[in-house]
Coordinates of C-alpha atoms and ligand atoms in Angstrom, one line a residue:
X265 CA 66.1 121.2 142.6
X266 CA 63.3 123.8 142.4
X267 CA 62.6 126.1 145.2
X268 CA 59.1 126.5 146.0
X269 CA 59.0 130.3 145.1
X270 CA 60.6 129.8 141.7
X271 CA 58.0 129.1 139.0
X272 CA 59.3 126.2 137.0
X273 CA 59.2 126.2 133.1
X274 CA 56.8 123.6 131.9
X275 CA 55.0 121.1 134.0
X276 CA 56.4 118.9 136.8
X277 CA 56.0 115.2 135.8
X278 CA 54.3 113.6 138.7
X279 CA 54.7 110.0 137.8
X280 CA 54.4 108.5 141.3
X281 CA 51.6 106.0 141.6
X282 CA 49.5 108.4 143.6
X283 CA 48.8 111.3 144.1
X284 CA 48.2 111.1 140.4
X285 CA 48.2 114.1 138.0
X286 CA 44.9 115.9 138.5
X287 CA 43.1 117.0 135.3
X288 CA 42.7 120.9 135.0
X289 CA 39.0 120.4 134.6
X290 CA 39.0 118.9 138.1
X291 CA 41.1 121.6 139.6
X292 CA 38.8 124.2 138.1
X293 CA 35.7 122.6 139.5
X294 CA 37.4 122.6 143.0
X295 CA 37.9 126.4 142.9
X296 CA 34.2 127.1 143.1
X297 CA 33.0 128.8 146.3
X298 CA 32.5 126.6 149.4
X299 CA 28.8 126.4 150.3
X300 CA 26.7 125.5 153.2
X301 CA 27.1 121.8 153.9
X302 CA 23.6 121.8 155.5
X303 CA 22.0 123.7 152.6
X304 CA 19.8 122.4 149.8
X305 CA 22.4 122.6 147.0
X306 CA 24.7 120.4 149.2
X307 CA 22.2 117.6 149.5
X308 CA 22.1 117.4 145.6
X309 CA 25.9 117.3 145.4
X310 CA 26.0 114.7 148.2
X311 CA 23.4 112.4 146.5
X312 CA 25.2 112.7 143.1
X313 CA 28.6 111.8 144.3
X314 CA 27.3 108.9 146.3
X315 CA 25.3 107.5 143.3
X316 CA 28.4 108.0 141.1
X317 CA 30.6 106.1 143.5
X318 CA 28.2 103.3 143.7
X319 CA 28.7 103.0 139.9
X320 CA 32.5 103.1 140.2
X321 CA 32.5 100.4 142.9
X322 CA 29.8 98.6 140.8
X323 CA 27.6 98.1 143.9
X324 CA 23.9 98.6 144.7
X325 CA 24.7 99.0 148.5
X326 CA 25.8 101.9 150.6
X327 CA 29.1 103.8 150.2
X328 CA 30.5 105.8 153.0
X329 CA 32.7 108.8 152.1
X330 CA 35.1 110.2 154.7
X331 CA 37.2 113.3 154.7
X332 CA 40.4 111.4 155.3
X333 CA 43.2 109.6 153.5
X334 CA 43.0 106.0 152.6
X335 CA 44.4 105.0 155.9
X336 CA 41.3 106.2 157.7
X337 CA 39.0 104.1 155.4
X338 CA 41.3 101.0 156.3
X339 CA 40.6 101.7 160.0
X340 CA 36.9 102.3 159.3
X341 CA 36.6 98.9 157.6
X342 CA 38.0 97.1 160.5
X343 CA 36.6 99.1 163.5
X344 CA 33.0 98.9 162.1
X345 CA 33.0 95.2 161.7
X346 CA 35.2 93.5 164.3
X347 CA 35.7 93.2 168.1
X348 CA 38.8 93.4 170.3
X349 CA 40.9 90.1 170.0
X350 CA 39.2 89.0 166.8
X351 CA 41.4 87.2 164.3
X352 CA 41.9 88.4 160.8
X353 CA 43.7 86.7 157.9
X354 CA 45.8 89.1 155.9
X355 CA 48.3 88.4 153.1
X356 CA 51.6 89.9 152.5
X357 CA 51.7 91.2 148.9
X358 CA 53.9 94.1 149.7
X359 CA 54.3 97.3 151.9
X360 CA 50.7 98.4 151.9
X361 CA 49.5 95.0 153.0
X362 CA 52.1 95.2 155.8
X363 CA 50.9 98.7 156.8
X364 CA 47.2 97.5 156.9
X365 CA 48.4 94.6 159.2
X366 CA 50.2 97.0 161.5
X367 CA 47.0 99.1 161.7
X368 CA 44.9 96.0 162.5
X369 CA 47.3 95.1 165.3
X370 CA 47.1 98.6 166.8
X371 CA 43.4 98.3 166.9
X372 CA 43.7 95.2 169.1
X373 CA 43.1 92.5 166.4
X374 CA 45.0 89.3 166.1
X375 CA 46.6 89.1 162.6
X376 CA 47.6 86.0 160.8
X377 CA 49.8 87.1 157.9
X378 CA 50.1 84.6 155.0
X379 CA 53.1 84.8 152.9
X380 CA 54.0 83.4 149.5
X381 CA 56.0 80.2 150.2
X382 CA 58.4 80.5 147.1
X383 CA 61.8 81.9 146.6
X384 CA 62.9 84.5 144.1
X385 CA 66.4 84.7 142.6
X386 CA 66.0 88.3 141.4
X387 CA 64.7 89.7 144.6
X388 CA 65.6 87.2 147.4
X389 CA 64.8 89.8 150.1
X390 CA 61.1 90.0 149.3
X391 CA 60.0 86.9 147.2
X392 CA 56.3 87.3 147.8
X393 CA 56.5 90.9 146.7
X394 CA 56.5 89.8 143.1
X395 CA 53.3 87.8 143.3
X396 CA 49.6 88.2 143.7
X397 CA 47.5 86.6 146.4
X398 CA 47.4 82.8 146.2
X399 CA 43.7 82.0 146.8
X400 CA 44.5 78.4 147.3
X401 CA 46.5 79.2 150.5
X402 CA 43.6 81.2 151.8
X403 CA 41.2 78.3 151.2
X404 CA 43.6 75.9 152.9
X405 CA 43.9 78.1 156.0
X406 CA 40.2 78.7 156.2
X407 CA 39.4 75.1 155.8
X408 CA 41.4 74.3 158.9
X409 CA 39.6 77.0 160.9
X410 CA 36.7 74.8 161.8
X411 CA 35.8 76.8 164.8
X412 CA 35.5 79.9 162.6
X413 CA 37.9 82.0 164.7
X414 CA 38.9 84.0 161.6
X415 CA 36.5 86.8 161.3
X416 CA 37.7 88.5 158.1
X417 CA 40.0 88.0 155.2
X418 CA 41.9 91.2 154.1
X419 CA 43.7 91.5 150.8
X420 CA 45.0 94.3 148.7
X421 CA 43.6 94.5 145.1
X422 CA 46.4 96.6 143.5
X423 CA 49.6 96.5 145.6
X424 CA 51.0 100.0 145.0
X425 CA 54.4 99.2 146.5
X426 CA 55.0 96.5 143.8
X427 CA 52.8 96.9 140.8
X428 CA 51.1 93.5 141.2
X429 CA 47.3 92.9 141.4
X430 CA 45.3 90.1 142.9
X431 CA 42.4 88.1 141.7
X432 CA 39.7 89.1 144.1
X433 CA 37.0 86.9 142.5
X434 CA 39.3 84.0 143.2
X435 CA 39.7 84.9 146.9
X436 CA 35.8 85.0 147.2
X437 CA 35.6 81.5 145.6
X438 CA 38.3 80.3 148.0
X439 CA 36.2 81.6 151.0
X440 CA 33.1 80.0 149.7
X441 CA 34.9 76.7 148.8
X442 CA 36.0 76.5 152.5
X443 CA 32.4 77.1 153.5
X444 CA 33.8 79.9 155.8
X445 CA 31.7 82.9 157.1
X446 CA 34.6 85.3 157.3
X447 CA 34.1 88.8 155.8
X448 CA 36.1 89.7 152.7
X449 CA 37.7 93.2 152.9
X450 CA 39.6 94.6 150.0
X451 CA 42.0 97.6 149.7
X452 CA 41.4 99.0 146.3
X453 CA 42.8 102.4 147.2
X454 CA 45.0 102.5 144.0
X455 CA 43.0 100.0 141.9
X456 CA 39.6 101.6 141.8
X457 CA 38.8 103.6 138.7
X458 CA 41.9 102.3 136.9
X459 CA 41.7 98.5 137.2
X460 CA 38.4 96.6 136.9
X461 CA 36.8 96.2 140.4
X462 CA 33.3 94.7 141.1
X463 CA 32.2 95.0 144.7
X464 CA 28.9 93.2 144.3
X465 CA 29.8 90.6 141.7
X466 CA 33.1 89.6 143.5
X467 CA 31.3 89.2 146.8
X468 CA 33.4 91.8 148.6
X469 CA 32.0 92.8 152.0
X470 CA 34.0 96.0 152.6
X471 CA 35.9 97.8 149.8
X472 CA 38.4 100.5 150.9
X473 CA 39.4 103.3 148.5
X474 CA 40.9 106.8 148.3
X475 CA 40.8 109.8 146.1
X476 CA 44.3 110.4 144.9
X477 CA 44.9 107.5 142.7
X478 CA 42.6 106.3 140.0
X479 CA 40.0 108.9 140.8
X480 CA 42.5 111.6 139.7
X481 CA 41.7 113.9 142.7
X482 CA 44.1 115.4 145.3
X483 CA 44.3 113.4 148.5
X484 CA 41.8 113.8 151.1
X485 CA 38.7 111.7 150.7
X486 CA 38.4 107.9 151.2
X487 CA 35.7 105.4 150.8
X488 CA 34.1 102.2 152.2
X489 CA 31.7 100.3 150.0
X490 CA 29.6 97.9 152.1
X491 CA 27.7 94.7 151.8
X492 CA 24.5 93.8 153.7
X493 CA 26.6 91.2 155.6
X494 CA 29.2 93.9 156.6
X495 CA 26.4 96.2 157.8
X496 CA 24.9 93.2 159.8
X497 CA 28.4 92.7 161.4
X498 CA 28.6 96.3 162.3
X499 CA 25.6 96.0 164.6
X500 CA 27.3 93.7 166.9
X501 CA 31.0 94.7 166.5
X502 CA 32.6 95.9 169.7
X503 CA 35.7 97.9 168.5
X504 CA 35.2 101.5 169.3
X505 CA 34.6 103.9 166.6
X506 CA 32.8 107.2 166.4
X507 CA 34.1 109.3 163.5
X508 CA 34.1 106.1 161.3
X509 CA 30.8 104.8 162.5
X510 CA 28.8 103.6 159.6
X511 CA 25.4 103.9 161.2
X512 CA 25.4 107.7 161.3
X513 CA 27.2 108.4 158.0
X514 CA 25.1 105.8 156.0
X515 CA 21.9 107.2 157.3
X516 CA 22.7 110.8 156.7
X517 CA 24.3 110.2 153.4
X518 CA 21.1 108.8 152.0
X519 CA 19.9 112.3 152.0
X520 CA 23.1 113.7 150.7
X521 CA 24.6 114.9 154.1
X522 CA 27.2 114.0 156.6
X523 CA 27.3 113.8 160.3
X524 CA 30.2 116.3 160.3
X525 CA 31.6 118.8 157.8
X526 CA 32.7 117.0 154.7
X527 CA 35.4 118.5 152.4
X528 CA 33.2 120.4 150.1
X529 CA 35.7 121.4 147.5
X530 CA 37.1 118.0 147.1
X531 CA 33.5 116.7 146.6
X532 CA 33.1 119.2 143.7
X533 CA 36.3 117.6 142.3
X534 CA 34.8 114.1 142.8
X535 CA 31.7 115.1 141.0
X536 CA 33.7 116.3 138.1
X537 CA 35.9 113.2 138.1
X538 CA 32.8 111.0 138.1
X539 CA 31.5 112.9 135.0
X540 CA 34.7 112.2 133.3
X541 CA 35.1 108.6 134.2
X542 CA 31.5 107.6 133.8
X543 CA 31.2 109.7 130.7
X544 CA 34.0 107.7 129.1
X545 CA 32.6 104.5 130.5
X546 CA 34.6 102.4 132.9
X547 CA 35.4 99.7 130.3
X548 CA 37.2 102.3 128.3
X549 CA 39.0 103.7 131.3
X550 CA 40.3 100.2 132.2
X551 CA 41.4 99.5 128.6
X552 CA 43.3 102.8 128.5
X553 CA 45.3 101.9 131.6
X554 CA 46.0 98.4 130.3
X555 CA 47.4 99.9 127.1
X556 CA 49.5 102.4 128.9
X557 CA 50.9 99.7 131.2
X558 CA 51.8 97.5 128.2
X559 CA 53.7 100.5 126.7
X560 CA 55.6 101.1 129.9
X561 CA 56.5 97.5 130.3
X562 CA 57.7 97.3 126.6
X563 CA 60.2 100.1 127.7
X564 CA 61.4 98.2 130.8
X565 CA 61.8 94.9 128.8
X566 CA 63.8 96.9 126.1
X567 CA 66.1 98.2 128.8
X568 CA 66.6 94.6 129.9
X569 CA 65.6 95.3 133.6
X570 CA 63.3 93.0 135.6
X571 CA 59.7 94.1 136.1
X572 CA 58.8 93.8 139.8
X573 CA 55.7 91.8 138.9
X574 CA 57.0 88.3 138.1
X575 CA 53.5 87.0 136.9
X576 CA 52.2 88.4 133.7
X577 CA 48.6 87.4 134.7
X578 CA 48.6 90.0 137.4
X579 CA 50.6 92.9 136.0
X580 CA 49.3 96.1 137.4
X581 CA 47.5 98.6 134.9
X582 CA 48.3 101.3 137.3
X583 CA 52.0 101.3 138.0
X584 CA 55.1 99.3 136.9
X585 CA 57.8 98.5 139.4
X586 CA 61.4 98.3 138.0
X587 CA 64.2 96.4 139.8
X588 CA 67.7 97.7 139.4
X589 CA 70.9 95.6 139.2
X590 CA 72.3 94.7 142.7
X591 CA 74.6 97.5 143.9
X592 CA 72.7 100.3 142.2
X593 CA 70.8 102.5 144.6
X594 CA 67.4 103.1 143.1
X595 CA 66.8 106.1 145.2
X596 CA 69.9 107.8 143.9
X597 CA 68.8 107.3 140.4
X598 CA 65.3 108.6 141.3
X599 CA 66.9 111.7 142.9
X600 CA 69.1 112.3 139.8
X601 CA 66.1 112.1 137.6
X602 CA 64.1 114.4 139.8
X603 CA 66.9 117.0 139.8
X604 CA 67.7 116.8 136.2
X605 CA 64.3 116.3 134.6
X606 CA 61.7 117.5 137.1
X607 CA 60.2 114.0 137.1
X608 CA 59.0 112.3 140.3
X609 CA 59.0 108.5 140.4
X610 CA 57.7 106.3 143.2
X611 CA 60.4 105.1 145.8
X612 CA 60.9 101.5 146.8
X613 CA 59.0 101.0 150.0
X614 CA 59.8 98.8 153.0
X615 CA 61.7 95.6 152.2
X616 CA 62.5 96.8 148.6
X617 CA 63.8 100.3 149.5
X618 CA 66.7 101.2 147.2
X619 CA 66.2 98.0 145.1
X620 CA 63.4 99.3 142.8
X621 CA 61.5 102.4 141.7
X622 CA 57.9 102.7 140.5
X623 CA 56.6 104.3 137.4
X624 CA 53.0 105.5 137.7
X625 CA 50.7 105.3 134.6
X626 CA 47.5 106.6 136.1
X627 CA 45.6 109.9 136.5
X628 CA 45.7 112.7 133.9
X629 CA 48.1 111.0 131.4
X630 CA 48.4 110.4 127.8
X631 CA 50.8 108.6 125.4
X632 CA 53.0 111.6 125.2
X633 CA 53.2 112.3 128.9
X634 CA 54.1 108.6 129.4
X635 CA 56.8 108.8 126.7
X636 CA 58.3 111.7 128.6
X637 CA 58.4 109.6 131.7
X638 CA 60.1 106.8 129.9
X639 CA 62.5 109.3 128.3
X640 CA 63.4 110.9 131.6
X641 CA 63.9 107.5 133.2
X642 CA 66.1 106.3 130.3
X643 CA 68.3 109.4 130.3
X644 CA 68.6 109.1 134.2
X645 CA 69.6 105.3 134.0
X646 CA 72.2 106.1 131.5
X647 CA 73.6 109.1 133.6
X648 CA 73.6 106.8 136.6
X649 CA 75.7 104.2 134.6
X650 CA 73.1 101.4 134.6
X651 CA 73.8 99.2 131.6
X652 CA 70.8 99.1 129.2
X653 CA 70.1 96.4 126.6
X654 CA 68.2 98.9 124.3
X655 CA 66.0 101.8 124.1
X656 CA 62.8 101.8 126.2
X657 CA 61.8 105.0 124.4
X658 CA 61.8 103.4 121.0
X659 CA 59.9 100.4 122.4
X660 CA 57.2 102.5 124.0
X661 CA 56.9 104.7 120.9
X662 CA 56.4 101.5 118.7
X663 CA 53.7 100.3 121.2
X664 CA 51.8 103.6 121.4
X665 CA 52.0 104.2 117.6
X666 CA 50.7 100.6 116.8
X667 CA 47.3 101.2 118.4
X668 CA 45.2 104.2 118.8
X669 CA 44.4 105.3 122.3
X670 CA 40.9 104.4 123.6
X671 CA 40.6 107.9 125.0
X672 CA 42.2 110.0 127.7
X673 CA 40.8 112.2 130.3
X674 CA 41.6 115.3 128.3
X675 CA 39.6 114.3 125.2
X676 CA 36.3 115.1 127.0
X677 CA 37.6 118.2 128.8
Ligands
LIG921 C1 48.0 104.9 148.9 C2 47.6 103.6 149.3 C3 47.3 103.5 150.7 C4 47.4 104.6 151.8 O1 46.5 105.6 151.6 P1 46.7 107.0 152.2 O2 45.7 107.9 151.4 O3 48.2 107.3 152.0 O4 46.4 106.9 153.6 C5 47.0 102.2 151.2 N1 46.9 101.2 150.3 C6 47.2 101.2 149.0 C7 47.2 100.1 148.2 C8 47.6 102.5 148.5 O5 47.9 102.6 147.2

């Protein structure tokens, strides 16, 4: 293992699903001098990043930007719109859904946690953690709530602990079909800017995101995209909030400023990230991630190991979860790969700890960095004695060679 003072040879392969590899162009932009956050240049920067984030969220409505990790924006979504004792309907897609639930309970909300009713022979300990949200279960629950006690439905768009996405438009249709007034809140912390996400078109009331995943920035900023209905709810909501309060931040941000000191240098980075992403076009960015994900899945299939996501309709374009045979400690394999090849993979979280690891395909990647990841994993699996059906490296090479890349962040740098 490297010590912090020894300069490693070559680059570390940061293949966890966030923080993602940051393009050099963004790191350089962040090294500019810190400026007066009340001065005239800052107002220009603030307006620029807010307008860019509206494009990324695909919304015409306000976006709040916080100097905080994604967890802060989770809290902001709930505390701005709800009152103590309100009931929220959440859905167990994995560890991040479970953490959002815990946060809601700590705020004094009543949580109903829907779970997938099926069973899973490959992962009996966490069957629902291989599936996306079932909108019909949400519709069924809301239809029975004739008194409208449920004030919000909260779902995770891209469940980073599993590599499974959920159909957010279907959740909106379910709420509408039940003729229920609940707000729809969506965690797209790891989905935004890698997987297609449409705040307005999908009728989302509060979208929650963060900087260190698809936006290719270091950790430290997070976002709420709002709807008019969410803003309306915030006027009567009684949960205490001050730092997170939308009224001040939305009003000041309209002029490009914040009620407190925002993290200036991360906003330089955000401005650069928006130039890269919007310069390429979101459709191209989404296509690139889909193609990478298919290449990585080709490798996992060639190894003969189960992909955590059991439903091909909702494979994540951002990361792929790999389940190891019973009795193999996935964390020991990860540790070996890190020590031998300077490659970091995502650990199994919560119920799936030790059973799986996660391969990230987001951020500043390209075909060859992903092949390096696949190569490091293949060597590590063999060294750990995991029986493999075939070569994932060969399968991924065949996939990447068969179609040209629709562009990488580097090609415009
Ligand atoms: C990373 C992540 C979070 C947590 O965000 P932090 O920045 O660690 O606070 C929450 N939800 C999802 C889906 C994530 O990927």
